[in-house]
């Protein structure tokens, strides 16, 4: 199992305060990685994710960043590299969603979702990726979505951003695969997180979703520990430009 060992590696995980990002950060720490955690509201000390990571004997460094502000994103990349060096692993997980019919979708909602879910992901990947290229090694992992493949309903900005993440994964992989950088994405299906609380609370929609999932249940954040460790480790060294769907079988239905 040495191919999955991340001992001595450092992973930067955005959106690590809760949900899928929390589980990804914890899973990487369980595999041996030290964690640089980023979230818009992450406590400087004493967060749940910091406690989980340090309990495993790994180090945790906390950073707050408003990913909707491009200057803040650029400053984050520079500060992380000045303080910790170039991370071995970048997990672009942070995201937001705004639900409103397209004809009523506010400009502010559209632009915020695109900034957080697509522009910030590119800026971090570009700035950290450039230094990974100089080193000749690195792993970049995006959180995509079923809406990387499907259009969804009343979430036009989210669908557009996640579609863009799928193409960005492939575009960066095409340029960087031969230079030692693995760029891949994980596409969650219907997962029990804050983002899906409204769907799960709707008895009709909840049952419709469950009826289509072959696994017969909503996914859990912990279901992403294995996939992220795989893509962050040497076990995936010949995997490039892949969008790994973790959806309980939804897309195969």
PDB file of C-alpha atoms in Angstrom:
ATOM      1  CA  UNK A   1       0.000   0.000   0.000  1.00  0.00           C
ATOM      2  CA  UNK A   2       3.027   2.312  -0.131  1.00  0.00           C
ATOM      3  CA  UNK A   3       1.713   3.844  -3.353  1.00  0.00           C
ATOM      4  CA  UNK A   4      -1.058   5.479  -1.303  1.00  0.00           C
ATOM      5  CA  UNK A   5       1.285   6.776   1.422  1.00  0.00           C
ATOM      6  CA  UNK A   6       1.385  10.577   1.676  1.00  0.00           C
ATOM      7  CA  UNK A   7       3.850  10.820   4.542  1.00  0.00           C
ATOM      8  CA  UNK A   8       5.912  13.987   4.306  1.00  0.00           C
ATOM      9  CA  UNK A   9       3.591  15.562   1.734  1.00  0.00           C
ATOM     10  CA  UNK A  10       1.733  18.845   2.180  1.00  0.00           C
ATOM     11  CA  UNK A  11      -1.774  19.359   0.845  1.00  0.00           C
ATOM     12  CA  UNK A  12      -3.622  22.653   0.468  1.00  0.00           C
ATOM     13  CA  UNK A  13      -7.367  22.043   0.712  1.00  0.00           C
ATOM     14  CA  UNK A  14      -9.880  24.829   0.090  1.00  0.00           C
ATOM     15  CA  UNK A  15     -13.337  24.648   1.597  1.00  0.00           C
ATOM     16  CA  UNK A  16     -12.069  22.354   4.346  1.00  0.00           C
ATOM     17  CA  UNK A  17     -14.220  23.612   7.206  1.00  0.00           C
ATOM     18  CA  UNK A  18     -17.088  21.206   6.633  1.00  0.00           C
ATOM     19  CA  UNK A  19     -18.640  18.663   4.309  1.00  0.00           C
ATOM     20  CA  UNK A  20     -16.672  17.083   1.482  1.00  0.00           C
ATOM     21  CA  UNK A  21     -13.684  19.374   1.994  1.00  0.00           C
ATOM     22  CA  UNK A  22     -13.450  18.424   5.661  1.00  0.00           C
ATOM     23  CA  UNK A  23     -13.496  14.734   4.760  1.00  0.00           C
ATOM     24  CA  UNK A  24     -10.903  15.212   2.019  1.00  0.00           C
ATOM     25  CA  UNK A  25      -8.540  17.047   4.361  1.00  0.00           C
ATOM     26  CA  UNK A  26      -9.023  14.432   7.056  1.00  0.00           C
ATOM     27  CA  UNK A  27      -8.520  11.588   4.582  1.00  0.00           C
ATOM     28  CA  UNK A  28      -5.291  13.105   3.271  1.00  0.00           C
ATOM     29  CA  UNK A  29      -4.057  13.518   6.843  1.00  0.00           C
ATOM     30  CA  UNK A  30      -4.951   9.900   7.599  1.00  0.00           C
ATOM     31  CA  UNK A  31      -2.737   8.939   4.646  1.00  0.00           C
ATOM     32  CA  UNK A  32       0.140  10.959   6.104  1.00  0.00           C
ATOM     33  CA  UNK A  33      -0.141  14.464   4.656  1.00  0.00           C
ATOM     34  CA  UNK A  34       0.178  17.730   6.533  1.00  0.00           C
ATOM     35  CA  UNK A  35      -2.691  20.099   5.760  1.00  0.00           C
ATOM     36  CA  UNK A  36      -2.954  23.750   4.813  1.00  0.00           C
ATOM     37  CA  UNK A  37      -6.627  24.529   5.241  1.00  0.00           C
ATOM     38  CA  UNK A  38      -8.480  27.391   3.559  1.00  0.00           C
ATOM     39  CA  UNK A  39     -12.027  28.601   4.093  1.00  0.00           C
ATOM     40  CA  UNK A  40     -13.787  31.942   4.112  1.00  0.00           C
ATOM     41  CA  UNK A  41     -14.656  31.567   7.800  1.00  0.00           C
ATOM     42  CA  UNK A  42     -11.996  29.144   9.060  1.00  0.00           C
ATOM     43  CA  UNK A  43     -10.937  29.858  12.632  1.00  0.00           C
ATOM     44  CA  UNK A  44      -7.274  30.701  13.113  1.00  0.00           C
ATOM     45  CA  UNK A  45      -7.132  28.134  15.904  1.00  0.00           C
ATOM     46  CA  UNK A  46      -9.382  25.513  17.402  1.00  0.00           C
ATOM     47  CA  UNK A  47     -11.432  24.527  14.355  1.00  0.00           C
ATOM     48  CA  UNK A  48     -12.897  21.046  14.118  1.00  0.00           C
ATOM     49  CA  UNK A  49     -10.762  20.219  11.095  1.00  0.00           C
ATOM     50  CA  UNK A  50      -7.601  21.435  12.813  1.00  0.00           C
ATOM     51  CA  UNK A  51      -8.389  19.195  15.779  1.00  0.00           C
ATOM     52  CA  UNK A  52      -9.073  16.216  13.518  1.00  0.00           C
ATOM     53  CA  UNK A  53      -5.819  16.667  11.598  1.00  0.00           C
ATOM     54  CA  UNK A  54      -3.556  17.297  14.584  1.00  0.00           C
ATOM     55  CA  UNK A  55      -5.086  14.332  16.426  1.00  0.00           C
ATOM     56  CA  UNK A  56      -3.604  12.212  13.630  1.00  0.00           C
ATOM     57  CA  UNK A  57      -0.144  13.637  14.321  1.00  0.00           C
ATOM     58  CA  UNK A  58      -0.111  15.923  11.288  1.00  0.00           C
ATOM     59  CA  UNK A  59       0.350  19.676  11.178  1.00  0.00           C
ATOM     60  CA  UNK A  60      -2.464  22.044  10.256  1.00  0.00           C
ATOM     61  CA  UNK A  61      -2.141  25.648   9.100  1.00  0.00           C
ATOM     62  CA  UNK A  62      -5.328  27.723   8.823  1.00  0.00           C
ATOM     63  CA  UNK A  63      -5.998  30.490   6.309  1.00  0.00           C
ATOM     64  CA  UNK A  64      -9.081  32.607   5.759  1.00  0.00           C
ATOM     65  CA  UNK A  65      -9.727  33.746   2.201  1.00  0.00           C
ATOM     66  CA  UNK A  66     -12.691  35.217   0.373  1.00  0.00           C
ATOM     67  CA  UNK A  67     -12.408  33.303  -2.878  1.00  0.00           C
ATOM     68  CA  UNK A  68     -14.772  35.758  -4.571  1.00  0.00           C
ATOM     69  CA  UNK A  69     -12.024  38.408  -4.377  1.00  0.00           C
ATOM     70  CA  UNK A  70      -9.279  37.835  -6.943  1.00  0.00           C
ATOM     71  CA  UNK A  71      -6.663  39.923  -5.154  1.00  0.00           C
ATOM     72  CA  UNK A  72      -7.251  37.893  -1.983  1.00  0.00           C
ATOM     73  CA  UNK A  73      -6.804  34.648  -3.905  1.00  0.00           C
ATOM     74  CA  UNK A  74      -3.519  35.805  -5.434  1.00  0.00           C
ATOM     75  CA  UNK A  75      -2.326  36.984  -2.021  1.00  0.00           C
ATOM     76  CA  UNK A  76      -3.237  33.614  -0.503  1.00  0.00           C
ATOM     77  CA  UNK A  77      -1.137  31.716  -3.043  1.00  0.00           C
ATOM     78  CA  UNK A  78       1.842  33.998  -2.449  1.00  0.00           C
ATOM     79  CA  UNK A  79       1.571  33.808   1.342  1.00  0.00           C
ATOM     80  CA  UNK A  80       1.230  30.028   1.389  1.00  0.00           C
ATOM     81  CA  UNK A  81       4.307  29.558  -0.790  1.00  0.00           C
ATOM     82  CA  UNK A  82       6.343  32.095   1.200  1.00  0.00           C
ATOM     83  CA  UNK A  83       5.433  30.379   4.473  1.00  0.00           C
ATOM     84  CA  UNK A  84       5.227  26.695   3.594  1.00  0.00           C
ATOM     85  CA  UNK A  85       6.894  26.340   0.220  1.00  0.00           C
ATOM     86  CA  UNK A  86       5.055  24.881  -2.745  1.00  0.00           C
ATOM     87  CA  UNK A  87       2.428  22.335  -1.661  1.00  0.00           C
ATOM     88  CA  UNK A  88       2.706  18.836  -3.092  1.00  0.00           C
ATOM     89  CA  UNK A  89      -1.063  18.635  -3.477  1.00  0.00           C
ATOM     90  CA  UNK A  90      -3.678  21.276  -4.284  1.00  0.00           C
ATOM     91  CA  UNK A  91      -7.321  20.380  -3.706  1.00  0.00           C
ATOM     92  CA  UNK A  92      -9.607  23.019  -5.240  1.00  0.00           C
ATOM     93  CA  UNK A  93     -12.758  22.094  -3.374  1.00  0.00           C
ATOM     94  CA  UNK A  94     -14.352  25.323  -2.114  1.00  0.00           C
ATOM     95  CA  UNK A  95     -17.565  26.313  -3.815  1.00  0.00           C
ATOM     96  CA  UNK A  96     -20.895  28.052  -3.479  1.00  0.00           C
ATOM     97  CA  UNK A  97     -24.313  27.712  -5.076  1.00  0.00           C
ATOM     98  CA  UNK A  98     -27.174  30.129  -5.732  1.00  0.00           C
ATOM     99  CA  UNK A  99     -30.610  28.763  -6.616  1.00  0.00           C
ATOM    100  CA  UNK A 100     -32.883  30.973  -8.707  1.00  0.00           C
ATOM    101  CA  UNK A 101     -34.682  30.464 -12.039  1.00  0.00           C
ATOM    102  CA  UNK A 102     -32.500  31.640 -14.914  1.00  0.00           C
ATOM    103  CA  UNK A 103     -34.889  34.431 -15.957  1.00  0.00           C
ATOM    104  CA  UNK A 104     -34.734  35.823 -12.421  1.00  0.00           C
ATOM    105  CA  UNK A 105     -31.088  35.025 -11.678  1.00  0.00           C
ATOM    106  CA  UNK A 106     -29.411  38.134 -10.263  1.00  0.00           C
ATOM    107  CA  UNK A 107     -26.150  39.409 -11.729  1.00  0.00           C
ATOM    108  CA  UNK A 108     -24.543  39.352  -8.298  1.00  0.00           C
ATOM    109  CA  UNK A 109     -25.404  35.675  -7.790  1.00  0.00           C
ATOM    110  CA  UNK A 110     -24.036  34.704 -11.200  1.00  0.00           C
ATOM    111  CA  UNK A 111     -20.773  36.580 -10.756  1.00  0.00           C
ATOM    112  CA  UNK A 112     -20.190  35.335  -7.200  1.00  0.00           C
ATOM    113  CA  UNK A 113     -20.603  31.695  -8.209  1.00  0.00           C
ATOM    114  CA  UNK A 114     -18.314  32.072 -11.219  1.00  0.00           C
ATOM    115  CA  UNK A 115     -15.666  33.829  -9.121  1.00  0.00           C
ATOM    116  CA  UNK A 116     -15.630  31.244  -6.335  1.00  0.00           C
ATOM    117  CA  UNK A 117     -16.258  28.085  -8.336  1.00  0.00           C
ATOM    118  CA  UNK A 118     -14.180  28.774 -11.436  1.00  0.00           C
ATOM    119  CA  UNK A 119     -12.006  31.894 -11.418  1.00  0.00           C
ATOM    120  CA  UNK A 120     -10.468  31.280  -7.994  1.00  0.00           C
ATOM    121  CA  UNK A 121      -9.775  27.666  -8.943  1.00  0.00           C
ATOM    122  CA  UNK A 122      -7.870  28.795 -12.025  1.00  0.00           C
ATOM    123  CA  UNK A 123      -5.879  31.449 -10.181  1.00  0.00           C
ATOM    124  CA  UNK A 124      -4.726  29.043  -7.472  1.00  0.00           C
ATOM    125  CA  UNK A 125      -3.921  26.335  -9.998  1.00  0.00           C
ATOM    126  CA  UNK A 126      -2.014  28.744 -12.207  1.00  0.00           C
ATOM    127  CA  UNK A 127       0.040  30.348  -9.438  1.00  0.00           C
ATOM    128  CA  UNK A 128       0.817  27.175  -7.484  1.00  0.00           C
ATOM    129  CA  UNK A 129       0.996  25.079 -10.645  1.00  0.00           C
ATOM    130  CA  UNK A 130       3.718  27.299 -12.105  1.00  0.00           C
ATOM    131  CA  UNK A 131       5.937  26.497  -9.120  1.00  0.00           C
ATOM    132  CA  UNK A 132       5.009  22.803  -9.262  1.00  0.00           C
ATOM    133  CA  UNK A 133       6.209  22.850 -12.870  1.00  0.00           C
ATOM    134  CA  UNK A 134       9.545  24.298 -11.791  1.00  0.00           C
ATOM    135  CA  UNK A 135       9.855  21.492  -9.254  1.00  0.00           C
ATOM    136  CA  UNK A 136       8.699  18.869 -11.739  1.00  0.00           C
ATOM    137  CA  UNK A 137       6.005  17.293  -9.564  1.00  0.00           C
ATOM    138  CA  UNK A 138       2.584  18.005  -8.117  1.00  0.00           C
ATOM    139  CA  UNK A 139      -1.025  16.915  -7.832  1.00  0.00           C
ATOM    140  CA  UNK A 140      -3.972  19.198  -8.571  1.00  0.00           C
ATOM    141  CA  UNK A 141      -7.466  17.935  -7.798  1.00  0.00           C
ATOM    142  CA  UNK A 142     -10.670  19.826  -8.540  1.00  0.00           C
ATOM    143  CA  UNK A 143     -14.108  19.179  -7.107  1.00  0.00           C
ATOM    144  CA  UNK A 144     -16.373  18.970 -10.140  1.00  0.00           C
ATOM    145  CA  UNK A 145     -20.040  17.911 -10.025  1.00  0.00           C
ATOM    146  CA  UNK A 146     -22.741  15.926 -11.782  1.00  0.00           C
ATOM    147  CA  UNK A 147     -23.468  19.337 -13.316  1.00  0.00           C
ATOM    148  CA  UNK A 148     -20.132  19.105 -15.055  1.00  0.00           C
ATOM    149  CA  UNK A 149     -22.114  16.740 -17.309  1.00  0.00           C
ATOM    150  CA  UNK A 150     -25.731  17.810 -16.781  1.00  0.00           C
ATOM    151  CA  UNK A 151     -27.438  21.213 -16.766  1.00  0.00           C
ATOM    152  CA  UNK A 152     -29.397  21.081 -13.546  1.00  0.00           C
ATOM    153  CA  UNK A 153     -32.380  23.299 -12.770  1.00  0.00           C
ATOM    154  CA  UNK A 154     -32.360  26.851 -11.329  1.00  0.00           C
ATOM    155  CA  UNK A 155     -28.553  26.808 -10.847  1.00  0.00           C
ATOM    156  CA  UNK A 156     -27.221  28.270 -14.128  1.00  0.00           C
ATOM    157  CA  UNK A 157     -24.096  29.810 -12.609  1.00  0.00           C
ATOM    158  CA  UNK A 158     -23.208  26.630 -10.765  1.00  0.00           C
ATOM    159  CA  UNK A 159     -23.715  24.483 -13.861  1.00  0.00           C
ATOM    160  CA  UNK A 160     -21.635  26.844 -15.992  1.00  0.00           C
ATOM    161  CA  UNK A 161     -18.824  26.937 -13.436  1.00  0.00           C
ATOM    162  CA  UNK A 162     -18.741  23.178 -12.908  1.00  0.00           C
ATOM    163  CA  UNK A 163     -18.818  22.579 -16.660  1.00  0.00           C
ATOM    164  CA  UNK A 164     -15.842  24.913 -16.846  1.00  0.00           C
ATOM    165  CA  UNK A 165     -14.041  22.956 -14.136  1.00  0.00           C
ATOM    166  CA  UNK A 166     -14.305  19.820 -16.242  1.00  0.00           C
ATOM    167  CA  UNK A 167     -12.727  21.549 -19.216  1.00  0.00           C
ATOM    168  CA  UNK A 168     -10.103  23.286 -17.070  1.00  0.00           C
ATOM    169  CA  UNK A 169      -9.085  19.902 -15.678  1.00  0.00           C
ATOM    170  CA  UNK A 170      -8.472  18.610 -19.186  1.00  0.00           C
ATOM    171  CA  UNK A 171      -6.817  21.808 -20.427  1.00  0.00           C
ATOM    172  CA  UNK A 172      -4.275  21.915 -17.595  1.00  0.00           C
ATOM    173  CA  UNK A 173      -3.663  18.191 -17.857  1.00  0.00           C
ATOM    174  CA  UNK A 174      -2.917  18.492 -21.579  1.00  0.00           C
ATOM    175  CA  UNK A 175      -0.214  21.057 -20.844  1.00  0.00           C
ATOM    176  CA  UNK A 176       1.241  19.684 -17.624  1.00  0.00           C
ATOM    177  CA  UNK A 177       1.003  15.880 -17.718  1.00  0.00           C
ATOM    178  CA  UNK A 178       4.360  15.470 -19.453  1.00  0.00           C
ATOM    179  CA  UNK A 179       5.965  17.785 -16.899  1.00  0.00           C
ATOM    180  CA  UNK A 180       5.193  15.777 -13.789  1.00  0.00           C
ATOM    181  CA  UNK A 181       1.859  17.302 -12.755  1.00  0.00           C
ATOM    182  CA  UNK A 182      -1.283  15.198 -12.427  1.00  0.00           C
ATOM    183  CA  UNK A 183      -4.445  17.250 -12.878  1.00  0.00           C
ATOM    184  CA  UNK A 184      -7.723  15.457 -12.206  1.00  0.00           C
ATOM    185  CA  UNK A 185     -11.172  16.080 -10.754  1.00  0.00           C
ATOM    186  CA  UNK A 186     -13.702  14.348  -8.542  1.00  0.00           C
ATOM    187  CA  UNK A 187     -17.386  14.770  -9.428  1.00  0.00           C
ATOM    188  CA  UNK A 188     -19.657  14.181  -6.437  1.00  0.00           C
ATOM    189  CA  UNK A 189     -23.161  12.932  -6.950  1.00  0.00           C
ATOM    190  CA  UNK A 190     -25.955  13.720  -4.504  1.00  0.00           C
ATOM    191  CA  UNK A 191     -24.192  14.056  -1.163  1.00  0.00           C
ATOM    192  CA  UNK A 192     -25.660  14.892   2.244  1.00  0.00           C
ATOM    193  CA  UNK A 193     -24.034  18.304   2.780  1.00  0.00           C
ATOM    194  CA  UNK A 194     -25.190  21.864   3.475  1.00  0.00           C
ATOM    195  CA  UNK A 195     -25.529  22.487  -0.272  1.00  0.00           C
ATOM    196  CA  UNK A 196     -28.173  19.770  -0.615  1.00  0.00           C
ATOM    197  CA  UNK A 197     -30.132  20.447   2.580  1.00  0.00           C
ATOM    198  CA  UNK A 198     -33.044  21.987   0.661  1.00  0.00           C
ATOM    199  CA  UNK A 199     -33.297  18.991  -1.670  1.00  0.00           C
ATOM    200  CA  UNK A 200     -33.236  16.509   1.180  1.00  0.00           C
ATOM    201  CA  UNK A 201     -35.891  18.493   3.040  1.00  0.00           C
ATOM    202  CA  UNK A 202     -38.259  18.302   0.051  1.00  0.00           C
ATOM    203  CA  UNK A 203     -39.991  14.909   0.430  1.00  0.00           C
ATOM    204  CA  UNK A 204     -40.942  14.668  -3.249  1.00  0.00           C
ATOM    205  CA  UNK A 205     -37.560  15.686  -4.667  1.00  0.00           C
ATOM    206  CA  UNK A 206     -35.694  13.610  -2.079  1.00  0.00           C
ATOM    207  CA  UNK A 207     -37.588  10.478  -3.095  1.00  0.00           C
ATOM    208  CA  UNK A 208     -37.094  11.185  -6.802  1.00  0.00           C
ATOM    209  CA  UNK A 209     -33.345  11.433  -6.278  1.00  0.00           C
ATOM    210  CA  UNK A 210     -33.110   8.297  -4.151  1.00  0.00           C
ATOM    211  CA  UNK A 211     -35.136   6.335  -6.702  1.00  0.00           C
ATOM    212  CA  UNK A 212     -32.522   7.024  -9.382  1.00  0.00           C
ATOM    213  CA  UNK A 213     -29.399   6.274  -7.315  1.00  0.00           C
ATOM    214  CA  UNK A 214     -28.553   2.575  -7.739  1.00  0.00           C
ATOM    215  CA  UNK A 215     -26.787   2.544  -4.367  1.00  0.00           C
ATOM    216  CA  UNK A 216     -30.085   3.585  -2.802  1.00  0.00           C
ATOM    217  CA  UNK A 217     -28.731   6.325  -0.541  1.00  0.00           C
ATOM    218  CA  UNK A 218     -27.345   9.824  -0.480  1.00  0.00           C
ATOM    219  CA  UNK A 219     -23.580   9.904  -0.460  1.00  0.00           C
ATOM    220  CA  UNK A 220     -21.632  10.880   2.633  1.00  0.00           C
ATOM    221  CA  UNK A 221     -18.648  13.199   2.898  1.00  0.00           C
ATOM    222  CA  UNK A 222     -16.506  10.292   4.078  1.00  0.00           C
ATOM    223  CA  UNK A 223     -17.053   8.612   0.694  1.00  0.00           C
ATOM    224  CA  UNK A 224     -14.477  11.060  -0.720  1.00  0.00           C
ATOM    225  CA  UNK A 225     -11.543  10.096   1.455  1.00  0.00           C
ATOM    226  CA  UNK A 226     -10.505   7.171  -0.742  1.00  0.00           C
ATOM    227  CA  UNK A 227     -10.874   8.956  -4.092  1.00  0.00           C
ATOM    228  CA  UNK A 228      -8.890  12.019  -2.996  1.00  0.00           C
ATOM    229  CA  UNK A 229      -6.080   9.935  -1.501  1.00  0.00           C
ATOM    230  CA  UNK A 230      -5.907   7.930  -4.728  1.00  0.00           C
ATOM    231  CA  UNK A 231      -5.617  11.038  -6.902  1.00  0.00           C
ATOM    232  CA  UNK A 232      -3.149  12.689  -4.498  1.00  0.00           C
ATOM    233  CA  UNK A 233      -0.830   9.698  -4.309  1.00  0.00           C
ATOM    234  CA  UNK A 234       1.591   7.785  -6.522  1.00  0.00           C
ATOM    235  CA  UNK A 235      -1.163   5.219  -7.063  1.00  0.00           C
ATOM    236  CA  UNK A 236      -2.597   7.560  -9.713  1.00  0.00           C
ATOM    237  CA  UNK A 237       0.670   8.523 -11.373  1.00  0.00           C
ATOM    238  CA  UNK A 238      -0.612   7.583 -14.862  1.00  0.00           C
ATOM    239  CA  UNK A 239      -4.040   9.169 -14.357  1.00  0.00           C
ATOM    240  CA  UNK A 240      -4.329  12.530 -16.128  1.00  0.00           C
ATOM    241  CA  UNK A 241      -7.326  14.688 -17.074  1.00  0.00           C
ATOM    242  CA  UNK A 242      -9.778  12.297 -15.446  1.00  0.00           C
ATOM    243  CA  UNK A 243     -13.107  13.299 -13.910  1.00  0.00           C
ATOM    244  CA  UNK A 244     -13.742  10.599 -11.316  1.00  0.00           C
ATOM    245  CA  UNK A 245     -17.468  10.340 -10.659  1.00  0.00           C
ATOM    246  CA  UNK A 246     -18.430   9.381  -7.111  1.00  0.00           C
ATOM    247  CA  UNK A 247     -22.200   9.211  -7.311  1.00  0.00           C
ATOM    248  CA  UNK A 248     -23.561   5.838  -6.137  1.00  0.00           C
ATOM    249  CA  UNK A 249     -24.132   4.896  -9.787  1.00  0.00           C
ATOM    250  CA  UNK A 250     -26.267   7.909 -10.796  1.00  0.00           C
ATOM    251  CA  UNK A 251     -24.532   8.592 -14.099  1.00  0.00           C
ATOM    252  CA  UNK A 252     -24.745   4.958 -15.148  1.00  0.00           C
ATOM    253  CA  UNK A 253     -28.511   4.845 -14.727  1.00  0.00           C
TER     254      UNK A 253
END
